[in-house]
Amino acid sequence: MEIAILLFVIAGIFIVKSIMVVPQQNAWVKERLGKYAGTLTPGLNFLVPFIDKVAYKHSLKEIPLDVPSQVCITRDNTQLQVDGILYFQVTDPMRASYGSSNYIMAVTQLAQTSLRSVIGKLELDKTFEERDMINAQVVSAIDEAALNWGVKVLRYEIKDLTPPNEILRAMQAQITAEREKRALIAASEGRRQEQINIATGEREAFIARSEGEKQAAINNAQGEGAAILTVADATAQAIERIAAAIRQPGGEQAVQLKVAERAVDAFAKVAADSSTTLIVPGNMTEVSSLIASAMKMVQVGKGPN
């Protein structure tokens, strides 16, 4: 009875040792008598008891790894406190088991040295602007070496870039000065635009006034020209009527009478002026000769009928 129980216990131990259930997204490395004998995949697996053993267990999930903070020196000799986070994944369990004694430490150290190398090629201002480029170069440098460790580096992200306090104060002063400069430029641009607007308005107003004055002068000239034409037309019509009246029977006698009246009126006005010395012709027939001369001028004006 005791022998049967012992055999039953031994059989149970053999069964337990020979059956292995690997969880999803895991890979276990099997060794047989100290030598690599394969990788156990997720699910039910069988081992030879006391000959096979599980030497390494790896998770195939994406693993975030915090890279410790370190001091990096930029191209312009400025110290930066930099830390980041690395994301990697085991892709080859056999290499991850035998390629490095501690692939996590190896990836961490390589990330730090690659980061120092990349930042050492950049100036301080560029390190803040070129984070994506820094991350990409660190990933490229690590991924090339990590292939022998069975690890795939997915991405690297810089968490903080912290310069010394003196640099921070200088950068803050520079930012303040730059903002003040922009404010002064904006104010001067505003004043310049204001002066341009005022000058443009004055020019347009002057042009409008000159156009108005020009139009007013044109209107006045046209009015004066119309008035002159009207007067000339009226004078011409009056002369035509007088000429027509002279051609009528008795017209010449009427003209002689009118000329004689005008001559007498003229002598009367001169005589009425006490300050004027009046010289009366000795022969009054000269008056009649004056009237005759006027009539000859009228006859000349009439021309041949």
Coordinates of C-alpha atoms in Angstrom, one line a residue:
M1 CA 0.0 0.0 0.0
E2 CA 2.8 2.4 0.9
I3 CA 4.6 1.6 -2.4
A4 CA 1.4 2.4 -4.4
I5 CA 1.0 5.7 -2.6
L6 CA 4.7 6.5 -3.3
L7 CA 4.3 5.6 -6.9
F8 CA 1.2 7.8 -7.1
V9 CA 3.0 10.8 -5.6
I10 CA 5.9 10.3 -8.0
A11 CA 3.5 10.1 -11.0
G12 CA 1.8 13.3 -9.8
I13 CA 5.2 15.1 -9.5
F14 CA 6.1 13.9 -13.1
I15 CA 2.8 15.2 -14.4
V16 CA 3.1 18.5 -12.7
K17 CA 6.7 18.9 -14.0
S18 CA 5.8 17.9 -17.5
I19 CA 2.9 20.2 -18.0
M20 CA 3.4 24.0 -18.5
V21 CA 0.7 26.6 -19.3
V22 CA 2.2 29.8 -20.8
P23 CA 0.0 32.9 -20.4
Q24 CA -1.0 35.1 -23.5
Q25 CA 1.7 37.6 -24.6
N26 CA 4.4 35.7 -22.8
A27 CA 7.3 33.5 -24.0
W28 CA 9.3 31.1 -21.9
V29 CA 12.7 29.8 -22.8
K30 CA 13.2 26.0 -22.3
E31 CA 16.6 24.5 -21.6
R32 CA 17.4 20.8 -21.8
L33 CA 20.4 19.8 -19.7
G34 CA 21.6 23.4 -19.7
K35 CA 21.2 24.0 -23.4
Y36 CA 18.6 26.0 -25.2
A37 CA 15.9 23.7 -26.4
G38 CA 13.2 26.0 -27.7
T39 CA 10.6 28.7 -26.7
L40 CA 7.3 27.8 -25.1
T41 CA 4.4 29.7 -26.7
P42 CA 1.2 30.7 -25.0
G43 CA -1.0 27.7 -24.2
L44 CA -0.4 24.2 -23.0
N45 CA 3.2 22.9 -23.3
F46 CA 5.0 19.7 -22.2
L47 CA 8.4 19.2 -20.7
V48 CA 10.5 16.2 -19.9
P49 CA 10.6 16.2 -16.1
F50 CA 14.0 16.7 -14.4
I51 CA 15.6 17.1 -17.9
D52 CA 13.8 20.2 -19.3
K53 CA 13.4 23.4 -17.3
V54 CA 12.1 26.9 -17.9
A55 CA 15.2 29.1 -17.7
Y56 CA 13.8 32.5 -18.7
K57 CA 10.3 34.1 -18.8
H58 CA 9.7 37.1 -21.0
S59 CA 6.7 39.4 -21.5
L60 CA 6.0 40.3 -25.1
K61 CA 4.0 43.4 -24.2
E62 CA 5.3 46.9 -24.8
I63 CA 7.3 47.9 -21.8
P64 CA 7.8 51.6 -20.7
L65 CA 11.2 52.2 -19.1
D66 CA 12.0 55.3 -17.2
V67 CA 15.4 56.6 -18.2
P68 CA 17.1 58.3 -15.2
S69 CA 17.8 62.0 -15.3
Q70 CA 21.3 63.0 -16.4
V71 CA 23.4 66.1 -17.2
C72 CA 24.0 66.7 -20.9
I73 CA 26.3 69.4 -22.4
T74 CA 25.2 71.2 -25.5
R75 CA 27.3 72.4 -28.4
D76 CA 27.5 75.9 -26.8
N77 CA 28.7 74.4 -23.5
T78 CA 25.5 74.7 -21.6
Q79 CA 24.4 72.1 -19.1
L80 CA 21.0 70.5 -19.4
Q81 CA 19.2 68.2 -16.9
V82 CA 17.5 65.7 -19.2
D83 CA 15.3 62.7 -18.4
G84 CA 13.0 60.6 -20.6
I85 CA 11.0 57.5 -21.1
L86 CA 11.7 54.6 -23.4
Y87 CA 9.2 52.2 -24.9
F88 CA 10.5 48.8 -26.0
Q89 CA 9.3 45.2 -26.7
V90 CA 10.9 41.8 -26.6
T91 CA 10.8 40.4 -30.1
D92 CA 13.2 37.4 -29.8
P93 CA 13.0 35.6 -26.4
M94 CA 16.1 33.5 -27.2
R95 CA 18.3 36.6 -27.9
A96 CA 16.8 38.4 -24.9
S97 CA 17.9 35.5 -22.8
Y98 CA 21.4 34.9 -24.1
G99 CA 22.3 38.1 -25.9
S100 CA 22.8 40.2 -22.8
S101 CA 23.0 39.4 -19.1
N102 CA 20.6 42.3 -18.4
Y103 CA 19.0 43.8 -21.5
I104 CA 17.0 46.4 -19.5
M105 CA 20.2 47.9 -18.1
A106 CA 21.8 47.7 -21.5
V107 CA 19.0 49.6 -23.1
T108 CA 18.9 52.2 -20.4
Q109 CA 22.6 52.9 -20.5
L110 CA 22.6 53.0 -24.3
A111 CA 19.7 55.5 -24.2
Q112 CA 21.6 57.8 -21.9
T113 CA 24.8 57.7 -23.9
S114 CA 22.9 58.2 -27.2
L115 CA 21.0 61.2 -25.7
R116 CA 24.3 62.8 -24.6
S117 CA 25.8 62.3 -28.0
V118 CA 22.8 63.8 -29.8
I119 CA 22.4 66.8 -27.5
G120 CA 26.1 67.5 -27.7
K121 CA 25.7 68.3 -31.4
L122 CA 23.0 70.9 -30.8
E123 CA 23.0 74.4 -29.4
L124 CA 20.8 75.2 -26.4
D125 CA 18.0 76.9 -28.4
K126 CA 17.8 74.0 -30.9
T127 CA 17.4 71.4 -28.1
F128 CA 14.0 72.9 -27.3
E129 CA 13.0 73.2 -30.9
E130 CA 14.2 69.8 -32.2
R131 CA 12.7 67.4 -29.6
D132 CA 11.3 65.1 -32.3
M133 CA 14.6 64.9 -34.1
I134 CA 16.4 64.1 -30.8
N135 CA 13.9 61.4 -30.0
A136 CA 14.2 59.8 -33.5
Q137 CA 18.0 59.8 -33.4
V138 CA 18.0 58.2 -29.9
V139 CA 15.6 55.5 -31.1
S140 CA 17.7 54.8 -34.2
A141 CA 20.9 54.5 -32.2
I142 CA 19.4 52.1 -29.6
D143 CA 17.4 50.0 -32.1
E144 CA 20.5 49.2 -34.1
A145 CA 22.4 47.8 -31.1
A146 CA 19.3 46.2 -29.4
L147 CA 18.8 43.8 -32.3
N148 CA 21.4 41.5 -30.7
W149 CA 19.5 41.6 -27.5
G150 CA 16.2 40.5 -29.0
V151 CA 14.6 43.8 -28.2
K152 CA 12.8 46.3 -30.5
V153 CA 12.9 49.9 -29.4
L154 CA 9.6 51.5 -30.3
R155 CA 10.0 55.1 -29.3
Y156 CA 11.8 57.5 -26.9
E157 CA 10.3 60.6 -25.4
I158 CA 12.1 63.4 -23.6
K159 CA 10.1 64.3 -20.5
D160 CA 12.0 67.4 -19.2
L161 CA 14.8 69.6 -20.4
T162 CA 15.9 71.8 -17.5
P163 CA 18.8 74.3 -17.9
P164 CA 20.5 75.9 -14.9
N165 CA 18.8 78.7 -13.0
E166 CA 21.2 81.3 -14.5
I167 CA 20.3 80.2 -18.0
L168 CA 16.6 80.2 -17.1
R169 CA 16.8 83.8 -15.8
A170 CA 18.7 84.9 -19.0
M171 CA 16.2 83.2 -21.2
Q172 CA 13.3 84.9 -19.3
A173 CA 15.1 88.3 -19.7
Q174 CA 15.6 87.6 -23.4
I175 CA 11.9 86.7 -23.8
T176 CA 10.8 89.9 -21.9
A177 CA 13.1 92.0 -24.1
E178 CA 11.8 90.4 -27.3
R179 CA 8.2 91.0 -26.2
E180 CA 9.0 94.7 -25.4
K181 CA 10.7 95.0 -28.8
R182 CA 7.6 93.6 -30.5
A183 CA 5.4 96.0 -28.5
L184 CA 7.5 99.0 -29.6
I185 CA 7.5 97.8 -33.2
A186 CA 3.7 97.4 -33.1
A187 CA 3.3 100.9 -31.6
S188 CA 5.6 102.4 -34.2
E189 CA 3.7 100.6 -37.0
G190 CA 0.5 102.0 -35.6
R191 CA 1.8 105.5 -35.5
R192 CA 3.1 105.1 -39.0
Q193 CA -0.2 103.8 -40.3
E194 CA -2.0 106.7 -38.5
Q195 CA 0.3 109.2 -40.2
I196 CA -0.3 107.5 -43.6
N197 CA -4.0 107.6 -43.1
I198 CA -4.0 111.3 -42.1
A199 CA -1.8 112.2 -45.1
T200 CA -4.0 110.2 -47.4
G201 CA -7.1 111.9 -46.0
E202 CA -5.6 115.3 -46.4
R203 CA -4.5 114.6 -50.0
E204 CA -8.0 113.3 -50.9
A205 CA -9.6 116.3 -49.2
F206 CA -7.2 118.7 -51.1
I207 CA -8.0 116.9 -54.4
A208 CA -11.7 117.2 -53.7
R209 CA -11.4 120.9 -52.9
S210 CA -9.4 121.6 -56.0
E211 CA -11.9 119.6 -58.1
G212 CA -14.7 121.7 -56.6
E213 CA -12.8 124.9 -57.2
K214 CA -12.1 123.8 -60.8
Q215 CA -15.7 123.0 -61.4
A216 CA -16.8 126.3 -59.8
A217 CA -14.3 128.2 -62.1
I218 CA -15.6 126.3 -65.1
N219 CA -19.2 127.0 -64.1
N220 CA -18.4 130.8 -63.6
A221 CA -16.6 130.9 -67.0
Q222 CA -19.5 129.2 -68.7
G223 CA -21.9 131.6 -67.0
E224 CA -19.9 134.7 -68.0
G225 CA -19.6 133.4 -71.5
A226 CA -23.3 132.8 -71.7
A227 CA -23.9 136.3 -70.3
I228 CA -21.6 137.8 -72.9
L229 CA -23.2 135.9 -75.7
T230 CA -26.6 137.0 -74.5
V231 CA -25.6 140.7 -74.4
A232 CA -24.0 140.4 -77.8
D233 CA -27.1 138.8 -79.2
A234 CA -29.2 141.5 -77.7
T235 CA -26.9 144.2 -79.0
A236 CA -26.9 142.6 -82.5
Q237 CA -30.7 142.4 -82.5
A238 CA -30.9 146.1 -81.4
I239 CA -28.5 147.2 -84.2
E240 CA -30.5 145.1 -86.7
R241 CA -33.7 146.7 -85.6
I242 CA -32.2 150.2 -85.8
A243 CA -30.8 149.5 -89.2
A244 CA -34.2 148.2 -90.3
A245 CA -35.9 151.3 -88.9
I246 CA -33.5 153.6 -90.8
R247 CA -34.4 151.9 -94.1
Q248 CA -38.0 152.8 -93.5
P249 CA -39.4 156.0 -95.1
G250 CA -38.5 159.0 -92.9
G251 CA -35.8 156.9 -91.1
E252 CA -32.9 159.2 -92.2
Q253 CA -34.8 162.3 -91.0
A254 CA -35.4 160.6 -87.6
V255 CA -31.7 159.8 -87.3
Q256 CA -30.7 163.4 -88.1
L257 CA -33.2 164.6 -85.5
K258 CA -31.8 162.1 -82.9
V259 CA -28.2 163.2 -83.7
A260 CA -29.1 166.8 -83.4
E261 CA -30.8 166.2 -80.1
R262 CA -27.7 164.3 -78.8
A263 CA -25.5 167.2 -79.9
V264 CA -27.7 169.8 -78.2
D265 CA -27.8 167.6 -75.0
A266 CA -24.1 167.3 -75.0
F267 CA -23.6 171.1 -75.3
A268 CA -26.2 171.6 -72.5
K269 CA -24.4 169.2 -70.1
V270 CA -21.1 170.9 -70.8
A271 CA -22.6 174.3 -70.2
A272 CA -24.2 173.2 -67.0
D273 CA -20.8 172.3 -65.6
S274 CA -19.4 175.4 -63.9
S275 CA -15.9 174.1 -63.9
T276 CA -15.8 173.5 -67.6
T277 CA -14.9 176.1 -70.1
L278 CA -17.3 176.0 -73.0
I279 CA -16.1 177.0 -76.5
V280 CA -19.0 177.7 -78.8
P281 CA -18.3 177.5 -82.5
G282 CA -18.4 180.9 -84.1
N283 CA -20.3 179.5 -87.1
M284 CA -23.3 177.4 -86.1
T285 CA -23.3 175.9 -89.5
E286 CA -20.5 173.7 -88.2
V287 CA -23.2 172.0 -86.1
S288 CA -25.1 171.2 -89.2
S289 CA -21.9 169.9 -90.8
L290 CA -21.3 167.7 -87.8
I291 CA -24.8 166.2 -88.3
A292 CA -24.1 165.8 -92.0
S293 CA -20.9 163.9 -91.2
A294 CA -22.8 161.6 -88.8
M295 CA -25.4 160.9 -91.5
K296 CA -22.7 160.0 -94.0
M297 CA -21.4 157.4 -91.5
V298 CA -25.0 156.0 -91.2
Q299 CA -25.1 155.9 -95.0
V300 CA -21.8 154.0 -95.2
G301 CA -23.1 151.6 -92.6
K302 CA -26.2 150.9 -94.6
G303 CA -24.4 150.1 -97.8
P304 CA -26.1 149.6 -101.1
N305 CA -29.7 148.4 -100.9

